């Protein structure tokens, strides 16, 4: 492979040759003892504090100075790199200026780059496929995987000899990291906006002017009491059993079928996620033609899980004919709404809302970490009923929001793919860059 025949201006070396000789690779405090109040004592960086790739300085714990004084060898400086050596082996982060003077736990190795390797370049290299292979080679144990410091020191790092090229590579990858973080932050913001919008649309609806109705506090005369609380005066409330046909699916492991019956795809609880279907593994079952017609899914059917983990309870997804012929098992309810009264998209939105999930948890039969609902409870599920036209307006607003989120998620996927490709090219020397020391603009990689 190309990585095994580096460009002439590149070399490779074990990590022990690339660290400050006065600050050898070391791990930190073995037994933290009791935690101090925030701001008192010495801050301690644990693996979980940099699991995102950056040190979350606002969440650090503190240890007494008497404890930290025994481990001055592992005090960190800005620019040091933290490498997880126990548990989530291989995670890394650069110590920011705001965390200088902190200490680390025994599950983290402190790596202090020497003057001949750039801290940013080394951190990116630690996240590269090449270095992950090094980590895999030396990791020991399965229940609690780990690295020892001797093995960390042996790990090979490939790098351009020119510090300027290292810095340029780090800048390019930093730029992409910034774009990725901004996009992730925007997606998280849109998630919160979506939650608020969903609540408002399902409790206030859209008036004749195409706007959200004023809230009950602003215009109490527009609302009335109902089993669901205050709802717009124009709305009704109905039981799901009266608004739809609810069918439990085919039972697995029952009477053996004929070998002449066709093999048909069927959906399990694992296939029905919260708002979407995971069709990466769809199993087959032999069923009669009668059962095929009885349990066959049609576009517009809403599928809801009978139970399992609490997060699976009642979660619904709208089937849109992703598989031409498909049925469902008995732990998945098929809800076929009366289209003249209840929009299936509206039903899916309400069942997945906080109000819908709250009903399923309250009504369920619960045991340790598990819960289940039966068809009677599902039929009793109360649904708000705006006019059909208003339901469609609400669904349209939710689709617009969903489209925005999908657009940002698609952009995020592209950025991650772009970064992965650049890491493979830049951190192996396959694509070379022109060093631009001291310049603010992002350098452009050029093929070797």
Coordinates of C-alpha atoms in Angstrom, one line a residue:
X1 CA 0.0 0.0 0.0
X2 CA 1.0 3.6 -0.5
X3 CA 1.5 4.2 3.2
X4 CA 4.3 1.7 3.2
X5 CA 6.3 3.7 0.6
X6 CA 6.3 7.2 2.0
X7 CA 7.4 10.2 -0.1
X8 CA 11.1 11.1 0.4
X9 CA 10.3 14.1 2.5
X10 CA 8.4 11.9 5.0
X11 CA 9.5 9.5 7.6
X12 CA 8.1 7.2 10.3
X13 CA 9.1 6.8 13.9
X14 CA 7.9 5.2 17.2
X15 CA 6.0 7.6 19.4
X16 CA 8.7 7.6 22.1
X17 CA 11.0 9.4 19.6
X18 CA 8.5 12.2 19.0
X19 CA 7.7 13.3 22.6
X20 CA 9.4 15.9 24.8
X21 CA 12.3 13.9 26.5
X22 CA 11.6 15.9 29.7
X23 CA 7.9 14.9 29.7
X24 CA 7.7 11.2 28.8
X25 CA 4.5 9.5 28.1
X26 CA 2.7 8.7 31.4
X27 CA -0.7 8.0 32.9
X28 CA -2.3 9.8 35.8
X29 CA -3.8 9.5 39.2
X30 CA -4.6 5.9 40.2
X31 CA -7.0 6.6 43.1
X32 CA -8.7 10.0 42.9
X33 CA -10.2 9.8 46.4
X34 CA -13.1 12.1 47.3
X35 CA -14.1 14.8 44.9
X36 CA -13.7 18.4 45.9
X37 CA -16.2 21.2 45.2
X38 CA -15.8 22.7 41.7
X39 CA -13.0 25.3 41.7
X40 CA -11.3 23.8 44.7
X41 CA -8.2 21.6 44.4
X42 CA -6.8 20.4 41.1
X43 CA -9.1 19.7 38.1
X44 CA -8.9 16.1 36.9
X45 CA -9.6 15.1 33.3
X46 CA -11.2 11.7 32.9
X47 CA -11.8 9.7 29.7
X48 CA -15.4 10.8 29.6
X49 CA -14.4 14.4 29.7
X50 CA -12.9 14.2 26.2
X51 CA -15.1 11.5 24.6
X52 CA -16.3 14.0 22.0
X53 CA -12.7 14.7 20.8
X54 CA -12.5 17.9 22.8
X55 CA -11.9 18.4 26.6
X56 CA -15.2 19.5 28.2
X57 CA -13.5 21.8 30.8
X58 CA -16.8 22.9 32.2
X59 CA -17.6 19.4 33.5
X60 CA -14.3 18.6 35.2
X61 CA -14.1 17.1 38.7
X62 CA -11.6 18.3 41.2
X63 CA -9.2 16.4 43.6
X64 CA -7.5 17.5 46.7
X65 CA -4.1 19.1 46.2
X66 CA -2.5 16.5 48.5
X67 CA -3.5 13.7 46.1
X68 CA -2.5 15.6 42.9
X69 CA 0.9 16.5 44.4
X70 CA 1.9 12.8 44.2
X71 CA 1.3 12.8 40.5
X72 CA 3.0 16.0 39.3
X73 CA 4.5 13.9 36.5
X74 CA 1.1 13.7 34.8
X75 CA 0.2 17.4 35.0
X76 CA -0.9 18.6 31.6
X77 CA 0.0 21.7 29.5
X78 CA -1.8 23.3 26.6
X79 CA -0.9 21.3 23.4
X80 CA -0.5 18.0 25.2
X81 CA -2.5 15.2 23.7
X82 CA -4.6 12.9 25.9
X83 CA -5.0 9.3 24.7
X84 CA -7.4 6.9 26.2
X85 CA -5.7 3.6 27.1
X86 CA -8.5 1.8 28.9
X87 CA -12.0 1.1 27.8
X88 CA -12.7 3.3 24.8
X89 CA -9.1 2.8 23.7
X90 CA -7.7 5.3 21.2
X91 CA -9.9 8.3 21.8
X92 CA -7.8 11.5 21.9
X93 CA -8.0 15.2 22.5
X94 CA -5.7 18.2 22.6
X95 CA -5.4 19.9 26.0
X96 CA -6.7 23.5 25.6
X97 CA -5.2 26.5 27.4
X98 CA -8.1 26.6 29.8
X99 CA -7.3 23.1 31.1
X100 CA -3.6 23.7 31.7
X101 CA -2.4 22.6 35.1
X102 CA -5.1 19.8 35.3
X103 CA -4.2 16.2 36.0
X104 CA -5.5 13.0 34.4
X105 CA -6.7 9.6 35.6
X106 CA -4.9 6.2 35.1
X107 CA -7.1 5.5 32.1
X108 CA -5.4 8.2 30.1
X109 CA -1.9 8.6 28.7
X110 CA -0.4 12.1 28.4
X111 CA 1.6 12.6 25.2
X112 CA 3.7 15.8 25.0
X113 CA 4.9 16.4 21.4
X114 CA 8.5 17.4 20.9
X115 CA 9.5 20.3 18.8
X116 CA 9.8 18.2 15.6
X117 CA 6.1 17.2 15.4
X118 CA 3.1 19.6 15.5
X119 CA 0.5 18.9 18.2
X120 CA -2.4 19.4 15.8
X121 CA -1.0 17.1 13.2
X122 CA -0.3 14.4 15.8
X123 CA -3.8 14.6 17.2
X124 CA -5.3 14.1 13.7
X125 CA -2.9 11.2 13.1
X126 CA -4.1 9.6 16.3
X127 CA -7.6 9.6 14.7
X128 CA -6.4 8.2 11.3
X129 CA -7.0 4.6 10.1
X130 CA -3.2 4.0 10.2
X131 CA -3.0 4.7 13.9
X132 CA -6.2 2.8 14.7
X133 CA -4.5 -0.2 13.2
X134 CA -1.6 0.4 15.5
X135 CA -3.9 0.7 18.5
X136 CA -5.7 -2.6 17.5
X137 CA -2.3 -4.3 17.2
X138 CA -1.3 -3.5 20.8
X139 CA -4.6 -3.6 22.6
X140 CA -5.0 -6.4 25.1
X141 CA -8.1 -7.8 26.8
X142 CA -11.7 -8.0 25.6
X143 CA -14.0 -7.3 28.6
X144 CA -11.9 -4.2 29.5
X145 CA -9.5 -3.5 26.5
X146 CA -6.4 -1.6 27.3
X147 CA -2.9 -0.5 26.3
X148 CA 0.2 -0.3 28.4
X149 CA 2.6 2.6 28.2
X150 CA 5.4 0.5 26.7
X151 CA 3.2 -0.4 23.8
X152 CA 2.1 3.2 23.3
X153 CA 5.7 4.2 23.0
X154 CA 6.2 1.6 20.3
X155 CA 3.4 2.8 18.1
X156 CA 4.5 4.1 14.7
X157 CA 3.7 7.6 13.5
X158 CA 4.1 8.7 9.9
X159 CA 4.7 12.4 9.2
X160 CA 6.2 14.9 6.8
X161 CA 9.6 16.0 8.1
X162 CA 8.9 19.7 7.4
X163 CA 7.0 21.2 10.3
X164 CA 5.3 23.6 7.9
X165 CA 3.7 20.8 6.0
X166 CA 2.4 19.2 9.3
X167 CA 0.9 22.5 10.3
X168 CA -0.8 22.9 6.9
X169 CA -2.3 19.5 7.0
X170 CA -3.6 20.2 10.5
X171 CA -5.2 23.4 9.4
X172 CA -7.0 21.8 6.5
X173 CA -8.4 19.1 8.8
X174 CA -9.2 21.6 11.5
X175 CA -11.3 23.6 9.0
X176 CA -13.4 20.5 8.2
X177 CA -13.7 19.7 11.9
X178 CA -15.1 23.2 12.5
X179 CA -17.6 22.8 9.7
X180 CA -18.6 19.4 11.1
X181 CA -19.1 20.8 14.6
X182 CA -21.1 23.8 13.4
X183 CA -23.4 21.4 11.4
X184 CA -23.8 19.1 14.4
X185 CA -24.7 22.1 16.5
X186 CA -27.3 23.3 14.0
X187 CA -28.8 19.8 13.8
X188 CA -29.0 19.7 17.7
X189 CA -30.7 23.2 17.6
X190 CA -33.2 22.0 14.9
X191 CA -34.0 19.0 17.0
X192 CA -35.0 21.3 19.9
X193 CA -37.0 23.5 17.5
X194 CA -38.7 20.5 16.1
X195 CA -39.8 19.3 19.6
X196 CA -41.2 22.7 20.4
X197 CA -42.9 23.0 17.0
X198 CA -44.4 19.5 17.4
X199 CA -45.9 20.4 20.8
X200 CA -47.3 23.6 19.5
X201 CA -48.8 22.1 16.4
X202 CA -50.4 19.2 18.3
X203 CA -51.9 21.5 21.1
X204 CA -52.6 24.7 19.3
X205 CA -52.9 23.8 15.6
X206 CA -53.1 26.1 12.7
X207 CA -55.9 28.7 12.3
X208 CA -57.8 29.8 9.2
X209 CA -55.0 32.3 8.4
X210 CA -52.4 29.6 8.3
X211 CA -50.8 30.7 11.6
X212 CA -50.3 29.0 14.9
X213 CA -53.2 29.8 17.2
X214 CA -52.4 32.1 20.1
X215 CA -51.6 30.0 23.2
X216 CA -54.3 29.3 25.8
X217 CA -52.7 32.0 28.1
X218 CA -53.0 34.5 25.3
X219 CA -56.5 33.6 24.1
X220 CA -58.3 31.3 26.5
X221 CA -61.5 31.7 24.7
X222 CA -60.1 29.7 21.7
X223 CA -59.7 26.6 23.8
X224 CA -61.8 24.0 25.6
X225 CA -61.2 21.2 28.2
X226 CA -60.8 17.7 26.9
X227 CA -59.4 14.3 28.1
X228 CA -56.1 15.5 26.6
X229 CA -56.2 18.9 28.4
X230 CA -56.9 22.2 26.7
X231 CA -57.4 21.9 22.9
X232 CA -58.8 24.3 20.3
X233 CA -62.6 24.6 20.3
X234 CA -62.8 23.3 16.7
X235 CA -61.1 20.1 17.6
X236 CA -62.5 16.8 18.8
X237 CA -61.0 13.8 20.5
X238 CA -61.4 10.2 19.4
X239 CA -60.2 6.8 20.5
X240 CA -57.7 5.1 18.2
X241 CA -59.9 2.0 18.1
X242 CA -62.8 4.0 16.7
X243 CA -60.6 5.8 14.2
X244 CA -58.7 2.9 12.7
X245 CA -58.4 -0.9 12.3
X246 CA -55.8 -2.4 14.7
X247 CA -54.4 -5.8 13.9
X248 CA -51.7 -7.8 15.7
X249 CA -49.4 -9.7 13.3
X250 CA -48.4 -13.3 12.5
X251 CA -47.3 -15.4 15.5
X252 CA -43.8 -16.9 15.1
X253 CA -43.1 -20.4 16.1
X254 CA -46.7 -21.5 15.9
X255 CA -48.0 -24.4 13.9
X256 CA -45.6 -25.4 11.2
X257 CA -46.6 -24.3 7.7
X258 CA -46.6 -26.1 4.4
X259 CA -43.3 -26.1 2.5
X260 CA -45.3 -25.0 -0.5
X261 CA -46.3 -21.7 1.2
X262 CA -44.3 -18.7 0.0
X263 CA -41.5 -17.1 2.0
X264 CA -42.6 -13.6 2.8
X265 CA -40.6 -10.7 4.5
X266 CA -42.0 -9.8 7.9
X267 CA -41.2 -6.8 10.2
X268 CA -40.0 -7.4 13.8
X269 CA -39.8 -5.0 16.7
X270 CA -36.2 -4.3 15.7
X271 CA -37.3 -3.1 12.3
X272 CA -39.7 -0.5 13.7
X273 CA -37.7 2.4 15.0
X274 CA -38.9 5.8 16.2
X275 CA -40.1 7.5 13.1
X276 CA -38.3 5.3 10.6
X277 CA -37.7 1.6 9.6
X278 CA -34.4 -0.2 9.9
X279 CA -34.6 -2.6 7.0
X280 CA -31.0 -3.7 7.0
X281 CA -32.1 -7.1 8.1
X282 CA -35.6 -8.3 7.2
X283 CA -36.3 -11.9 8.0
X284 CA -38.6 -14.3 6.0
X285 CA -41.4 -16.6 7.1
X286 CA -43.6 -19.1 5.3
X287 CA -47.3 -18.2 5.5
X288 CA -50.5 -19.1 3.8
X289 CA -52.2 -16.9 1.2
X290 CA -54.9 -16.2 3.8
X291 CA -52.4 -14.9 6.3
X292 CA -50.6 -12.9 3.6
X293 CA -53.8 -11.0 2.9
X294 CA -54.6 -10.7 6.6
X295 CA -51.3 -9.3 7.6
X296 CA -50.1 -7.6 4.4
X297 CA -48.9 -4.0 4.9
X298 CA -50.2 -1.2 2.7
X299 CA -48.8 2.3 2.2
X300 CA -50.3 4.5 4.9
X301 CA -50.3 1.8 7.7
X302 CA -48.8 3.0 11.0
X303 CA -46.8 0.3 12.8
X304 CA -46.5 0.4 16.6
X305 CA -44.5 -1.8 18.8
X306 CA -46.2 -3.9 21.5
X307 CA -43.2 -3.5 23.8
X308 CA -39.7 -4.2 24.8
X309 CA -37.3 -1.6 26.2
X310 CA -39.1 1.6 27.4
X311 CA -37.8 3.5 24.4
X312 CA -39.4 1.0 22.0
X313 CA -42.9 1.1 23.6
X314 CA -45.6 2.3 21.2
X315 CA -43.1 4.0 18.9
X316 CA -44.7 4.3 15.5
X317 CA -43.5 4.6 11.9
X318 CA -45.4 5.1 8.8
X319 CA -45.2 2.4 6.2
X320 CA -44.9 3.7 2.6
X321 CA -44.4 0.5 0.7
X322 CA -40.7 0.2 1.1
X323 CA -41.0 -3.6 0.4
X324 CA -43.6 -4.6 -2.2
X325 CA -45.0 -7.6 -0.2
X326 CA -44.4 -7.5 3.5
X327 CA -46.3 -8.6 6.6
X328 CA -45.7 -8.0 10.4
X329 CA -45.2 -10.2 13.4
X330 CA -47.5 -10.3 16.5
X331 CA -45.4 -8.0 18.6
X332 CA -45.9 -5.2 16.1
X333 CA -49.4 -3.7 15.8
X334 CA -50.7 -2.5 12.4
X335 CA -52.9 0.6 12.6
X336 CA -54.8 1.4 9.5
X337 CA -56.5 4.8 10.0
X338 CA -59.8 5.8 8.5
X339 CA -58.4 8.2 5.9
X340 CA -61.6 10.3 5.9
X341 CA -61.1 11.2 9.6
X342 CA -57.5 10.7 10.6
X343 CA -54.4 11.5 8.5
X344 CA -51.8 8.6 9.1
X345 CA -49.0 11.2 9.1
X346 CA -50.8 13.1 11.8
X347 CA -51.2 9.9 13.8
X348 CA -47.5 9.1 13.5
X349 CA -46.6 12.5 14.7
X350 CA -48.9 12.4 17.7
X351 CA -47.9 8.9 18.8
X352 CA -44.2 9.8 18.7
X353 CA -44.8 13.1 20.7
X354 CA -44.2 13.5 24.4
X355 CA -48.0 13.2 25.0
X356 CA -48.2 10.0 23.0
X357 CA -45.2 8.4 24.7
X358 CA -46.5 9.5 28.1
X359 CA -49.8 7.6 27.5
X360 CA -48.0 4.4 26.5
X361 CA -45.7 4.4 29.5
X362 CA -48.6 5.2 31.9
X363 CA -50.8 2.4 30.4
X364 CA -48.2 -0.2 30.0
X365 CA -47.5 -3.3 32.0
X366 CA -44.0 -2.8 33.3
X367 CA -41.1 -4.9 34.6
X368 CA -37.4 -4.2 35.1
X369 CA -36.4 -2.2 32.0
X370 CA -39.3 -3.6 30.0
X371 CA -42.8 -2.6 29.2
X372 CA -45.7 -3.7 27.0
X373 CA -49.1 -2.6 25.9
X374 CA -52.0 -4.7 24.6
X375 CA -54.5 -4.1 21.8
X376 CA -57.1 -2.8 24.3
X377 CA -54.8 -0.1 25.6
X378 CA -53.9 0.8 22.1
X379 CA -57.5 1.1 21.1
X380 CA -58.1 3.4 24.1
X381 CA -55.3 5.7 23.0
X382 CA -56.9 9.2 22.7
X383 CA -56.1 11.3 19.6
X384 CA -56.9 15.0 19.1
X385 CA -59.0 15.5 15.9
X386 CA -58.6 18.7 14.0
X387 CA -60.5 18.9 10.8
X388 CA -58.9 16.9 8.0
X389 CA -57.7 20.0 6.2
X390 CA -56.0 21.3 9.4
X391 CA -54.4 17.9 9.9
X392 CA -52.9 18.2 6.4
X393 CA -51.6 21.8 7.2
X394 CA -49.9 20.5 10.4
X395 CA -48.4 17.6 8.5
X396 CA -47.0 20.0 5.9
X397 CA -45.3 22.1 8.6
X398 CA -43.7 19.0 10.1
X399 CA -42.5 17.9 6.7
X400 CA -40.8 21.3 6.1
X401 CA -39.0 20.9 9.4
X402 CA -38.1 17.3 8.6
X403 CA -36.7 18.4 5.2
X404 CA -34.5 21.0 6.8
X405 CA -33.1 18.5 9.2
X406 CA -32.5 15.9 6.5
X407 CA -30.7 18.5 4.5
X408 CA -28.3 19.3 7.4
X409 CA -27.8 15.6 8.1
X410 CA -27.0 15.0 4.5
X411 CA -24.4 17.9 4.6
X412 CA -22.9 16.4 7.8
X413 CA -22.6 13.0 6.1
X414 CA -20.8 14.7 3.1
X415 CA -18.4 16.6 5.4
X416 CA -17.6 13.4 7.3
X417 CA -16.9 11.5 4.1
X418 CA -14.8 14.4 2.8
X419 CA -12.8 14.5 6.0
X420 CA -12.3 10.7 5.9
X421 CA -11.0 10.9 2.4
X422 CA -8.7 13.8 3.2
X423 CA -7.3 12.0 6.2
X424 CA -6.5 9.0 4.1
X425 CA -4.7 11.2 1.5
X426 CA -3.0 13.8 3.7
X427 CA -1.8 11.7 6.6
X428 CA -0.1 9.2 4.3
X429 CA 1.5 11.6 1.9
X430 CA -0.6 10.4 -1.0
X431 CA -1.7 14.0 -1.5
X432 CA 0.9 16.7 -0.7
X433 CA 0.4 20.2 0.5
X434 CA 2.4 23.4 0.1
X435 CA 3.3 24.8 3.5
X436 CA 1.8 28.2 4.2
X437 CA 3.3 29.1 7.6
X438 CA 1.8 32.2 9.2
X439 CA -1.0 32.7 6.7
X440 CA -4.7 32.6 7.7
X441 CA -6.2 31.2 4.6
X442 CA -6.9 27.5 4.3
X443 CA -4.2 25.8 2.1
X444 CA -5.3 23.7 -0.8
X445 CA -3.9 20.1 -1.1
X446 CA -2.2 19.2 -4.3
X447 CA -1.7 15.7 -5.6
X448 CA 1.8 14.2 -5.2

